[in-house]
Coordinates of C-alpha atoms and ligand atoms in Angstrom, one line a residue:
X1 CA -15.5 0.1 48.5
X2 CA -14.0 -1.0 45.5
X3 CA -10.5 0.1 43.6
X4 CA -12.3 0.9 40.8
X5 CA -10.3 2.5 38.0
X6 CA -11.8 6.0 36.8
X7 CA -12.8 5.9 33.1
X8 CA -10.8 7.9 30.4
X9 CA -13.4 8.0 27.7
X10 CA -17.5 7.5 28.4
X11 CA -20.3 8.0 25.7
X12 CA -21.4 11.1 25.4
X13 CA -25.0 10.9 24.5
X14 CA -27.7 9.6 26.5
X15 CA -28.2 6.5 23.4
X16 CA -24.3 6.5 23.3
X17 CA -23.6 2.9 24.3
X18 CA -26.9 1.4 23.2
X19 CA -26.2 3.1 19.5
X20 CA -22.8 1.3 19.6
X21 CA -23.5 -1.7 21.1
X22 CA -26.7 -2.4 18.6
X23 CA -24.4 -1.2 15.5
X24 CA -21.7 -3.9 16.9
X25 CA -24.7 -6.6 17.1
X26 CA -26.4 -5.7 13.8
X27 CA -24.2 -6.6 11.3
X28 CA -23.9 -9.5 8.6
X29 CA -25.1 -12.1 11.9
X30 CA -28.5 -10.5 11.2
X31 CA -29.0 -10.0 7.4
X32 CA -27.1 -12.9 5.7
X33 CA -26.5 -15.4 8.3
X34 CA -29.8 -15.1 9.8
X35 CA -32.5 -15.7 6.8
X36 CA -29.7 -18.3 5.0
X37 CA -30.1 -20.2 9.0
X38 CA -33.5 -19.9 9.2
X39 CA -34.3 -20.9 5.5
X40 CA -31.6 -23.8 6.2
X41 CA -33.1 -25.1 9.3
X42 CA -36.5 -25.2 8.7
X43 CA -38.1 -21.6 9.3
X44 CA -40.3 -20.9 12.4
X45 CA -38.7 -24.0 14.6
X46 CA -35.4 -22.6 13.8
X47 CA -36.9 -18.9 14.6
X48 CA -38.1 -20.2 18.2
X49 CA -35.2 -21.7 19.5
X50 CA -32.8 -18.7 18.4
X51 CA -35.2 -16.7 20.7
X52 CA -34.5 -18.7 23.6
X53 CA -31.4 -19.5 23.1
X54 CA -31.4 -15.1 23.1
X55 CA -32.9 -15.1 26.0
X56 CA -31.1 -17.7 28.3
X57 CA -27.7 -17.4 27.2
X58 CA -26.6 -14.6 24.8
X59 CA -29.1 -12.0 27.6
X60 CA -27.4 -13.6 30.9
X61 CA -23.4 -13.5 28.9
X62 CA -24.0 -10.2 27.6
X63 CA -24.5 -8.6 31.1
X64 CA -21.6 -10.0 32.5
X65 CA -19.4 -9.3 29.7
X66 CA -20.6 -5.4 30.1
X67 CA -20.3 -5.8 34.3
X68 CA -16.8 -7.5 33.6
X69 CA -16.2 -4.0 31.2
X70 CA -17.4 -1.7 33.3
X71 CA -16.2 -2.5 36.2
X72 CA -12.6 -3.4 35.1
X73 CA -12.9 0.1 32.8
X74 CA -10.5 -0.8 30.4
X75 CA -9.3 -3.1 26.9
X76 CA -10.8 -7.0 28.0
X77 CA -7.4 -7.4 28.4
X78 CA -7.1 -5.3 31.8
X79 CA -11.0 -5.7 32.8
X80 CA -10.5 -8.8 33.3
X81 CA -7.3 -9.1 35.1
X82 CA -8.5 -6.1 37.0
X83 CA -11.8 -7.7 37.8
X84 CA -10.2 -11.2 38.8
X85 CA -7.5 -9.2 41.3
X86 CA -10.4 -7.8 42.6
X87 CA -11.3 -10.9 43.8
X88 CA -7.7 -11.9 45.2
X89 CA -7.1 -13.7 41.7
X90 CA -4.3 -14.1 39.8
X91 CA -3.2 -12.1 36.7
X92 CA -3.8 -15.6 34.7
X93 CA -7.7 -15.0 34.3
X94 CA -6.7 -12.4 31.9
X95 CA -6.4 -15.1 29.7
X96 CA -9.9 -15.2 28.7
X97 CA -9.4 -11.6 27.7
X98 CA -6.4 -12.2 25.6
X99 CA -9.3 -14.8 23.9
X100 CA -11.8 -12.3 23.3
X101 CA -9.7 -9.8 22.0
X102 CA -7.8 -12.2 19.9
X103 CA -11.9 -13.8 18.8
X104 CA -12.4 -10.5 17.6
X105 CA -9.4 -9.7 15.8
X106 CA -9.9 -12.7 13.9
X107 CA -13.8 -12.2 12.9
X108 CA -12.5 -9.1 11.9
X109 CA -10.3 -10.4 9.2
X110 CA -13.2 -12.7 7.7
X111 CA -15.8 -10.0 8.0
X112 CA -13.8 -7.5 5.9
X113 CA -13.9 -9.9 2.9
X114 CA -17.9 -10.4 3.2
X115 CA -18.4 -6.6 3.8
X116 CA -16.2 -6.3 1.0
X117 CA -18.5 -8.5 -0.8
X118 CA -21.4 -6.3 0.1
X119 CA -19.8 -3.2 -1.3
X120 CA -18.4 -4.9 -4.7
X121 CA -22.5 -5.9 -4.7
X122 CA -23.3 -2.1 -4.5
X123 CA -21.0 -1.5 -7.0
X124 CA -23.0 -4.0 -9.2
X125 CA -26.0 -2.6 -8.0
X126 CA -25.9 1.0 -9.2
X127 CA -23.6 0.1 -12.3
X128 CA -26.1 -2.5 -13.5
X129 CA -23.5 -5.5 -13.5
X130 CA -26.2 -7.5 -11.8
X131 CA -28.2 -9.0 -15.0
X132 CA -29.0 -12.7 -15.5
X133 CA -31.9 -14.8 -16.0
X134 CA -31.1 -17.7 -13.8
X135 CA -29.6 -18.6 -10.6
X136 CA -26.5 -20.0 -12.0
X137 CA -26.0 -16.9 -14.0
X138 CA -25.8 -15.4 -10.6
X139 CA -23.7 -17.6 -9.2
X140 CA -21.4 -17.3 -12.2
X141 CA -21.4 -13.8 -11.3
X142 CA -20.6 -14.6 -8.0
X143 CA -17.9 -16.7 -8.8
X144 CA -16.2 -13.9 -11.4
X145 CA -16.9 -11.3 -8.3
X146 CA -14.0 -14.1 -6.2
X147 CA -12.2 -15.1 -9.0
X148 CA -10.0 -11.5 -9.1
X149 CA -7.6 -11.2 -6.3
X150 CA -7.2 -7.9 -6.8
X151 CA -11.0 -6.6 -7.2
X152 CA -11.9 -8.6 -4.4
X153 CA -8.8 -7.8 -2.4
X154 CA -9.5 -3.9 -3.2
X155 CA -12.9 -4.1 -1.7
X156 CA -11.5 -5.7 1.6
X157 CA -9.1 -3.2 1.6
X158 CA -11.5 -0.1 1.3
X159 CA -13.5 -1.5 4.1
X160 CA -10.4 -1.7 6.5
X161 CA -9.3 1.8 5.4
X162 CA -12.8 3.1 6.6
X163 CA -13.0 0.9 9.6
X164 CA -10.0 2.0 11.1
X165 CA -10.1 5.9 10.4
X166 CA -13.7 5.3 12.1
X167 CA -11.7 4.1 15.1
X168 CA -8.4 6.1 15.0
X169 CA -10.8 9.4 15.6
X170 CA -11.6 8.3 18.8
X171 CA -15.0 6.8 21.2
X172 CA -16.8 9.6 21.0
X173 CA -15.7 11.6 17.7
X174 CA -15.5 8.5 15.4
X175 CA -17.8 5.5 16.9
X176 CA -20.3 7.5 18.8
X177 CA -20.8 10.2 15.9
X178 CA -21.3 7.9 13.2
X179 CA -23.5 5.6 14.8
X180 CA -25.9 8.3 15.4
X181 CA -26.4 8.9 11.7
X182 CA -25.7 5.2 10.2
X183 CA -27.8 3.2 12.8
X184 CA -31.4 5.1 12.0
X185 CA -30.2 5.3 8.3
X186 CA -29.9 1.7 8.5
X187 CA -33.6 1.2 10.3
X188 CA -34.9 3.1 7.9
X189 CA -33.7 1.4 4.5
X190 CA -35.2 -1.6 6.4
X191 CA -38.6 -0.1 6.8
X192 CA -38.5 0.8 3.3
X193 CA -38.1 -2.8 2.1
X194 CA -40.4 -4.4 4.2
X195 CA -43.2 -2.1 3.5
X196 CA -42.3 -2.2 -0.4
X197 CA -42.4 -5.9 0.2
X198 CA -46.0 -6.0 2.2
X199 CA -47.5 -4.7 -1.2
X200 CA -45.6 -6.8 -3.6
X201 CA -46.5 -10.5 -3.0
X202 CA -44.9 -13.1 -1.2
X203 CA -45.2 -11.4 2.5
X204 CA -47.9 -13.7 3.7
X205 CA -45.6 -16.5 2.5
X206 CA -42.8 -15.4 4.4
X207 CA -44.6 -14.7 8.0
X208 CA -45.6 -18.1 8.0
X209 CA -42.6 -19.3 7.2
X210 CA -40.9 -17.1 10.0
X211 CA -43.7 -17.8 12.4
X212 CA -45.0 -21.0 12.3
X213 CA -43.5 -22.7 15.3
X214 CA -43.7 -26.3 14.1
X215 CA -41.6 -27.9 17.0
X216 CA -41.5 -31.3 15.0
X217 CA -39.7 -29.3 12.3
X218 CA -36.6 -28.5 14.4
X219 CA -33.1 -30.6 14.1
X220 CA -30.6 -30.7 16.8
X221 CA -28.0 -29.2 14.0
X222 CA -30.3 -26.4 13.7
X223 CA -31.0 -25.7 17.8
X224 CA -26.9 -26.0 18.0
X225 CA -26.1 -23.6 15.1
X226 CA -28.9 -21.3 17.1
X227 CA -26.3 -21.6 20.4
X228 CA -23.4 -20.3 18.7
X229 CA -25.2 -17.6 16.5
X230 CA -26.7 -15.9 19.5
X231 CA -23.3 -15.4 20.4
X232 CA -21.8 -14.3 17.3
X233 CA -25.1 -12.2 16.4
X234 CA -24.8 -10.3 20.2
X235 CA -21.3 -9.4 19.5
X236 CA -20.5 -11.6 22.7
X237 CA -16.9 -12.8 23.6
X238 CA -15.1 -11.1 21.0
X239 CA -13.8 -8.2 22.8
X240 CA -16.4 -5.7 21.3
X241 CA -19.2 -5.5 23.9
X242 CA -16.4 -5.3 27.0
X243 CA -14.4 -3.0 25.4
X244 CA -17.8 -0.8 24.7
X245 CA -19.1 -1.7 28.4
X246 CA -15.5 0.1 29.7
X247 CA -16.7 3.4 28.5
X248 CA -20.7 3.1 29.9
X249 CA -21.3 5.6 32.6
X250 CA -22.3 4.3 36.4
X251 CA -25.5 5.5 35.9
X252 CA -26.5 3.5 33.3
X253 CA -28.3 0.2 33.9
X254 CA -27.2 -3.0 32.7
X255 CA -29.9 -4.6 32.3
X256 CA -31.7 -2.2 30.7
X257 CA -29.3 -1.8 28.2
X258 CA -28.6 -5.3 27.6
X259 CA -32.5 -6.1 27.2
X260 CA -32.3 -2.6 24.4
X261 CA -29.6 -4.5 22.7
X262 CA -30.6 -7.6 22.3
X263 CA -34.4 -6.6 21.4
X264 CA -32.8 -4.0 18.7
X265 CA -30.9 -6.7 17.5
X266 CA -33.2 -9.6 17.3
X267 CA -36.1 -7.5 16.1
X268 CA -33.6 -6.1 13.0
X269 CA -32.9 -9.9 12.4
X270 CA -36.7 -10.8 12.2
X271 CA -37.0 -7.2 10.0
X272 CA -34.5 -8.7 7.7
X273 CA -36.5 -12.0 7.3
X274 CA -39.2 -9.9 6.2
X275 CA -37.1 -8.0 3.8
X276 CA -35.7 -10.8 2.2
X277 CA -37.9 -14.0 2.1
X278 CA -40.9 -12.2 0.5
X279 CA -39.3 -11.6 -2.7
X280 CA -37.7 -15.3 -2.4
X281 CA -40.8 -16.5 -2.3
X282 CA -42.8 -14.2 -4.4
X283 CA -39.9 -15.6 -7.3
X284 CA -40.3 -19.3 -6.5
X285 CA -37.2 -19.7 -4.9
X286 CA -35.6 -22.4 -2.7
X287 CA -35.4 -20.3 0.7
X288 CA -33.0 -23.2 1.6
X289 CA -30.1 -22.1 -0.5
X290 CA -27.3 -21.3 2.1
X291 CA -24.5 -18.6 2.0
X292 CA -25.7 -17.5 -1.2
X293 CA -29.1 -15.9 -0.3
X294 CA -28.8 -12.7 -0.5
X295 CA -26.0 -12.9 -2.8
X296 CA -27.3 -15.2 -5.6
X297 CA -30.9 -15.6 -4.8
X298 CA -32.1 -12.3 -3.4
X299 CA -30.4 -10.3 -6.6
X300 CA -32.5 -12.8 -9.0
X301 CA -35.3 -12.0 -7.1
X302 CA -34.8 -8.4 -7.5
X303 CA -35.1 -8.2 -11.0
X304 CA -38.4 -9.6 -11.4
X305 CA -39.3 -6.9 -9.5
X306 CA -40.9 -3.1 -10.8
X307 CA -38.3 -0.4 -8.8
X308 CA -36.0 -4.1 -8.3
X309 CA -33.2 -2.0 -8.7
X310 CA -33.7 1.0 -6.4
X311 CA -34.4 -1.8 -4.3
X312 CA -31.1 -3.6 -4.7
X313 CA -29.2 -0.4 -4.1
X314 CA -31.2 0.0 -0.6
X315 CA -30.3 -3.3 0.2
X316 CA -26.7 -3.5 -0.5
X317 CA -26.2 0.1 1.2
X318 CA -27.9 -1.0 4.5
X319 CA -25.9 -4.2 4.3
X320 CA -22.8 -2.3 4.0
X321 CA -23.6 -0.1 7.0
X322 CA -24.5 -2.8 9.0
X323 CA -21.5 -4.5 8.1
X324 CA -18.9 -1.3 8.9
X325 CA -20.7 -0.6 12.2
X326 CA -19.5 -4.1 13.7
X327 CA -16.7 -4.3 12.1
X328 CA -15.2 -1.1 14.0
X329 CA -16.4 -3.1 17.8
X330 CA -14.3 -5.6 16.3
X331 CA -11.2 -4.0 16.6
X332 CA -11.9 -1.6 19.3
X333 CA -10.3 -4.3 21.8
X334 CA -7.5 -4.0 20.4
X335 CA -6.9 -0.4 19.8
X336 CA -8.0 -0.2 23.2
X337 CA -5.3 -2.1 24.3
X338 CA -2.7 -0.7 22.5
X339 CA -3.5 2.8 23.6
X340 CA -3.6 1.7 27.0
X341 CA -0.3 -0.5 26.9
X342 CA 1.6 0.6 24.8
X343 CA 1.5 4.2 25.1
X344 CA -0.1 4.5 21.8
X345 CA -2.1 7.2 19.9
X346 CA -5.8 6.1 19.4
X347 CA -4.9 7.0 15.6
X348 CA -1.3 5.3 15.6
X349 CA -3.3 1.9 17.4
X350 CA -5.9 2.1 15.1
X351 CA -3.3 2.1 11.7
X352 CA -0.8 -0.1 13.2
X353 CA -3.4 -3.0 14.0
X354 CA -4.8 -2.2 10.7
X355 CA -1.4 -3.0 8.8
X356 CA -1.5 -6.6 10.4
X357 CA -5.1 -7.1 9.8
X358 CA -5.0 -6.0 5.9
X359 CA -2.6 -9.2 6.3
X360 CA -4.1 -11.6 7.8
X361 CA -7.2 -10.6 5.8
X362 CA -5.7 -10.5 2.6
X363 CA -4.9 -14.3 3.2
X364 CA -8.3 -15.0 4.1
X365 CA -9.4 -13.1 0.7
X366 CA -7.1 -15.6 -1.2
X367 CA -8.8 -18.2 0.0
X368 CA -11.5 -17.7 -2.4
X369 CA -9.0 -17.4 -5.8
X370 CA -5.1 -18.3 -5.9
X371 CA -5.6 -19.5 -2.1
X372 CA -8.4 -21.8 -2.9
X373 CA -6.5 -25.3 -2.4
X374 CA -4.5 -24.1 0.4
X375 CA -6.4 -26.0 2.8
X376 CA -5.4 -27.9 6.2
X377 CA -8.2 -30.9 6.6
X378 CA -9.9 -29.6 3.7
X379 CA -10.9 -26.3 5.2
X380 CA -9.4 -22.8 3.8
X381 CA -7.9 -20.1 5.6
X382 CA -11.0 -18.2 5.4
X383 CA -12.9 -21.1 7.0
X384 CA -10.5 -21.9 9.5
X385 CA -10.9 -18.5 11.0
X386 CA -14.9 -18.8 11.1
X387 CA -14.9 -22.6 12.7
X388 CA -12.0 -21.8 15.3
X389 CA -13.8 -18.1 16.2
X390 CA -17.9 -19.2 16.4
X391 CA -17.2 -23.3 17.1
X392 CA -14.7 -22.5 19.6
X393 CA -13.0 -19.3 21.0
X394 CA -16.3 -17.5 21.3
X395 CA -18.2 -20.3 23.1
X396 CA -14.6 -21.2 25.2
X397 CA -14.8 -17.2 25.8
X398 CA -18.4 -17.5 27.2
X399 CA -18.3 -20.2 29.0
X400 CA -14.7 -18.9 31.1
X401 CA -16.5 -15.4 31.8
X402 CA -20.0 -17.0 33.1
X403 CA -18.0 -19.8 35.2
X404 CA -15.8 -17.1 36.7
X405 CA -18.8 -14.6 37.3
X406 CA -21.1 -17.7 38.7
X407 CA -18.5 -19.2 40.8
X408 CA -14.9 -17.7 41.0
X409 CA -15.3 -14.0 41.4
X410 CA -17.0 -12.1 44.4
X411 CA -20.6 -11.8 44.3
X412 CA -20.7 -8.1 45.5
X413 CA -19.1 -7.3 42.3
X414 CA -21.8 -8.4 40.0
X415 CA -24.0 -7.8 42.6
X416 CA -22.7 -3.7 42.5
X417 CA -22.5 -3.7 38.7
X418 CA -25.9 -5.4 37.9
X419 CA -28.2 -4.2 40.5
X420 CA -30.8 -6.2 40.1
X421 CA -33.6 -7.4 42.9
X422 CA -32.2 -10.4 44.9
X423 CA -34.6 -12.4 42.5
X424 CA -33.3 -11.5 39.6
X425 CA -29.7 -11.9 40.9
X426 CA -31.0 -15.3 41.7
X427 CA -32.1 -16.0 38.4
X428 CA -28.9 -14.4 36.4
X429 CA -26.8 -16.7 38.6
X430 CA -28.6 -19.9 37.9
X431 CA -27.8 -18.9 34.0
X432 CA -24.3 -18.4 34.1
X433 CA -23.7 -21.0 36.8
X434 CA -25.2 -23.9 34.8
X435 CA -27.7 -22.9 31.9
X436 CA -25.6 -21.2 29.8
X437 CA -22.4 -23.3 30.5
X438 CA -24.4 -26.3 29.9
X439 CA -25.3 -25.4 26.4
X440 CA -22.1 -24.6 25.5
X441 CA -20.6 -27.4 26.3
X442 CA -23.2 -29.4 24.2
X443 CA -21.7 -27.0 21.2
X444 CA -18.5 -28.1 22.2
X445 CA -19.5 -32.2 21.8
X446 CA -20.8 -31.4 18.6
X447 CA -18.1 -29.9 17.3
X448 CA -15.9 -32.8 18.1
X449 CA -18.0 -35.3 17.1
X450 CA -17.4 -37.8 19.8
X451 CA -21.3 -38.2 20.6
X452 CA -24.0 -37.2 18.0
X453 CA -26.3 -35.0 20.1
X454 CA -30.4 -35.6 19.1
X455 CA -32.1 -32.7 20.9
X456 CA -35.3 -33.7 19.5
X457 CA -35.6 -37.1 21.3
X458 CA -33.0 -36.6 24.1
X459 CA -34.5 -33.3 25.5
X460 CA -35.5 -35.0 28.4
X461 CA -32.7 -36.4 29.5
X462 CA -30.5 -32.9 28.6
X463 CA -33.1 -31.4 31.2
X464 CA -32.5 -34.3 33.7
X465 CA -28.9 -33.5 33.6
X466 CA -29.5 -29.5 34.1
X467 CA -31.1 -29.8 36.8
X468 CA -29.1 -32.8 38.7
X469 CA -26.1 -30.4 37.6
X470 CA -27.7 -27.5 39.0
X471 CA -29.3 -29.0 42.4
X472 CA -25.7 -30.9 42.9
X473 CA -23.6 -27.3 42.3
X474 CA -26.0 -25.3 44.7
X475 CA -25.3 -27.7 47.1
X476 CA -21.4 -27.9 46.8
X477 CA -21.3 -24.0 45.7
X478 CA -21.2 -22.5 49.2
X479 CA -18.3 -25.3 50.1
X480 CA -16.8 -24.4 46.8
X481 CA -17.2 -20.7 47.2
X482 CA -15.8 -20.4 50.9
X483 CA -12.7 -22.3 49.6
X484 CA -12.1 -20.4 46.3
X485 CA -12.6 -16.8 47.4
X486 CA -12.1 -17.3 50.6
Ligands
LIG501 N1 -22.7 -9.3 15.9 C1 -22.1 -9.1 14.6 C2 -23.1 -9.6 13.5 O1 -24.1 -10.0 13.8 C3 -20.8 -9.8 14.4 C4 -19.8 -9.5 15.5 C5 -19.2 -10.5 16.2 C6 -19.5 -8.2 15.9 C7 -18.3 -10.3 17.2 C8 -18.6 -7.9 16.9 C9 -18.0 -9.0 17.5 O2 -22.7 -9.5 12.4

């Protein structure tokens, strides 16, 4: 048997992990990244790959990321290292725990400002300061919303406060308890829209748009930007889901949970689509128009609209909600840690890491007034922290866990954690042995540009080299294994 730690904290509730774990996926991934992608790379071609890139990478990572948590029962940090001795491994695997807890940190200090966005939106919302007649009054708007390093940097701040007093009251009493109430509160402000939007024009418009798979229509840009959201949009190598995954009771499945998950969290994505591109289209607009969708566009859109308002309030308040659930996985890692480590109060963690990332947010924040031109090859500090978390620790992350679970560690462990049928097991191997580490490392050429990657014609030779890859490795891997583990 194994030296398996015993857990300090667990969810309570029977829903208690899958709450938390969907509130940690469903965030800003799913209601402004995901329509601005989608609109960006074409609709329904865009929509199709996302779903498979769900499917064979983000599914397969996610349930080794919550077998490497559960297992290791403690901050990424320690699962990992745990996990790895378990195997006869040295402490230095830990390393890709330091990543994901550092990954998350990091998003953290990003998200804040967007969320903060979203609230200064509300704001608007209610108070009527969202009035104009065209889309560059908006974006004027949008601009005098940045401009203020104080406004903006208030609204960053009020979202950290409430993030980490979420966290400091502990697993159960803070994350578990508020989920509960600001998950279905958040479904339910969803429902509202789309069913407002099903009678007010534009709806038929926007499920073709979402759902017509027109393969010819898809860019390799598009089917890489896919890879790295499904990561960033399931939470995964960030430190969120293993920190979560420590506190999941043995009984639980894995897979079932991770299937919940990630259907909760691409379903809400889809619902968003259908919340937003509606009134896009039912207004003429460009559904193409980036970042500024829902911030620029979606408002205009709004105000053509009879009840526009209400409407706008919903929006920005489920957006919000969505936003703060994620935002307190995001530092869970690290309050984790700290408690764990350094002998540290769950509340004392939680204010502590909150001093540092009120900093490091507050330069991110800057980036958008007096910070504007401090740039290093032309990108700010705020976009430094997006391109070095999604282009490259989170994928880096991935890959190191699914390499280290296909090959390095013992199989009994996953094998103990996962319990699937030997099929299954089969099939879960094959993706984190070569599918998913495949695809990353195509995210990883394109991001440094040294060989311009055309899914479109080249499919058939990236499937050549999967499967040469994979019929080489299953022939070495038993050589391989017996010499690593021994
Ligand atoms: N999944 C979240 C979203 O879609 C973002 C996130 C990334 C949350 C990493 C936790 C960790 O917005």
């Amino acid at each position: 048997m194994t030296a398996r730690q015993q857990p300090k904290n667990l969810w309570i509730g029977r829903w208690g992990f899958v709450l938390a774990a969907t509130g940690s996926a469903v965030g800003l991934g799913n209601i402004w990244k995901f329509p601005y992608m989608t609109g960006e790379y074409g609709g329904g071609a865009f929509v199709l790959v996302y779903l498979a890139c769900i499917l064979c990478i983000g599914i397969p990572a996610m349930m080794t990321e919550i077998a490497f948590g559960r297992r290791g029962r403690g901050s990424p940090i320690d699962a990992v290292k745990r996990v790895a001795q378990e195997s006869g491994r040295g402490k230095i695997w830990s390393g890709f725990g330091w990543m994901s807890m550092l990954a998350g940190f990091m998003i953290l200090s990003f998200y804040v400002v967007v969320a903060g966005w979203s609230l200064a939106y509300l704001w608007k919302a209610i108070s009527g300061g969202l009035q104009g007649g065209s889309v560059e009054d908006m974006a004027a708007i949008f601009g005098a919303n940045n401009a203020n390093p104080l406004t903006l940097g208030a609204w960053s701040t009020l979202v950290t406060v409430v993030t980490m007093f979420i966290v400091g009251k502990g697993v159960q009493e803070g994350i578990e308890r508020s989920m509960r109430w600001m998950m279905p509160g958040m479904v339910l402000l969803l429902l509202a829209m789309i069913v407002y939007a099903m009678f007010s024009g534009g709806f038929g418009e926007a499920v073709t748009f979402l759902f017509s798979f027109e393969v010819g229509k898809l860019s390799s840009a598009g089917l890489l930007a896919a890879m790295g959201h499904a990561f960033f949009t399931l939470s995964l190598s960030a430190g969120a889901i293993m920190a979560y995954g420590a506190y999941l009771p043995d009984s639980k499945s894995i897979a079932r949970t991770t299937f919940t998950v990630a259907i909760c969290d691409t379903l809400i994505a889809l619902m968003a689509g259908l919340a937003i591109f509606p009134a896009i289209f039912a207004n003429g607009m460009d559904p193409a128009s980036g970042p500024g969708l829902i911030f620029m566009s979606l408002p205009l859109a709004f105000q053509q609209m009879p009840l526009g308002n209400v409407l706008q309030v919903i929006f920005f308040v489920m957006l919000s909600v969505a936003a703060l659930t994620s935002a307190v996985s995001m530092i869970e890692a690290t309050v984790a840690w700290l408690t764990e480590r350094k002998g540290m109060s769950r509340k004392r963690a939680a204010w502590s890491s909150g001093i540092v990332l009120w900093l490091l947010s507050t330069l991110a924040m800057l980036s958008f007034n007096l910070g504007a031109d401090w740039t290093l090859a032309g990108k700010t500090v705020f976009d430094w922290l997006d391109y070095l978390t999604s282009r490259w620790m989170m994928p880096l992350g991935g890959l190191g866990l699914c390499l280290m679970a296909g090959f390095l560690l013992r199989d009994e462990i996953f094998r103990d954690e996962l319990r699937l049928s030997r099929r299954q097991h089969a099939l879960w191997l094959l993706m984190v042995r070569y599918v998913s580490p495949l695809g990353i490392v195509l995210i990883f050429i394109d991001a440094l540009g040294v060989m311009s990657i055309d899914i479109g014609s080249q499919w058939p030779w990236f499937l050549a080299v999967l499967v040469a890859i994979t019929v080489l490795g299953e022939m070495l891997s038993p050589r391989v294994r017996r010499q690593l583990v021994g």
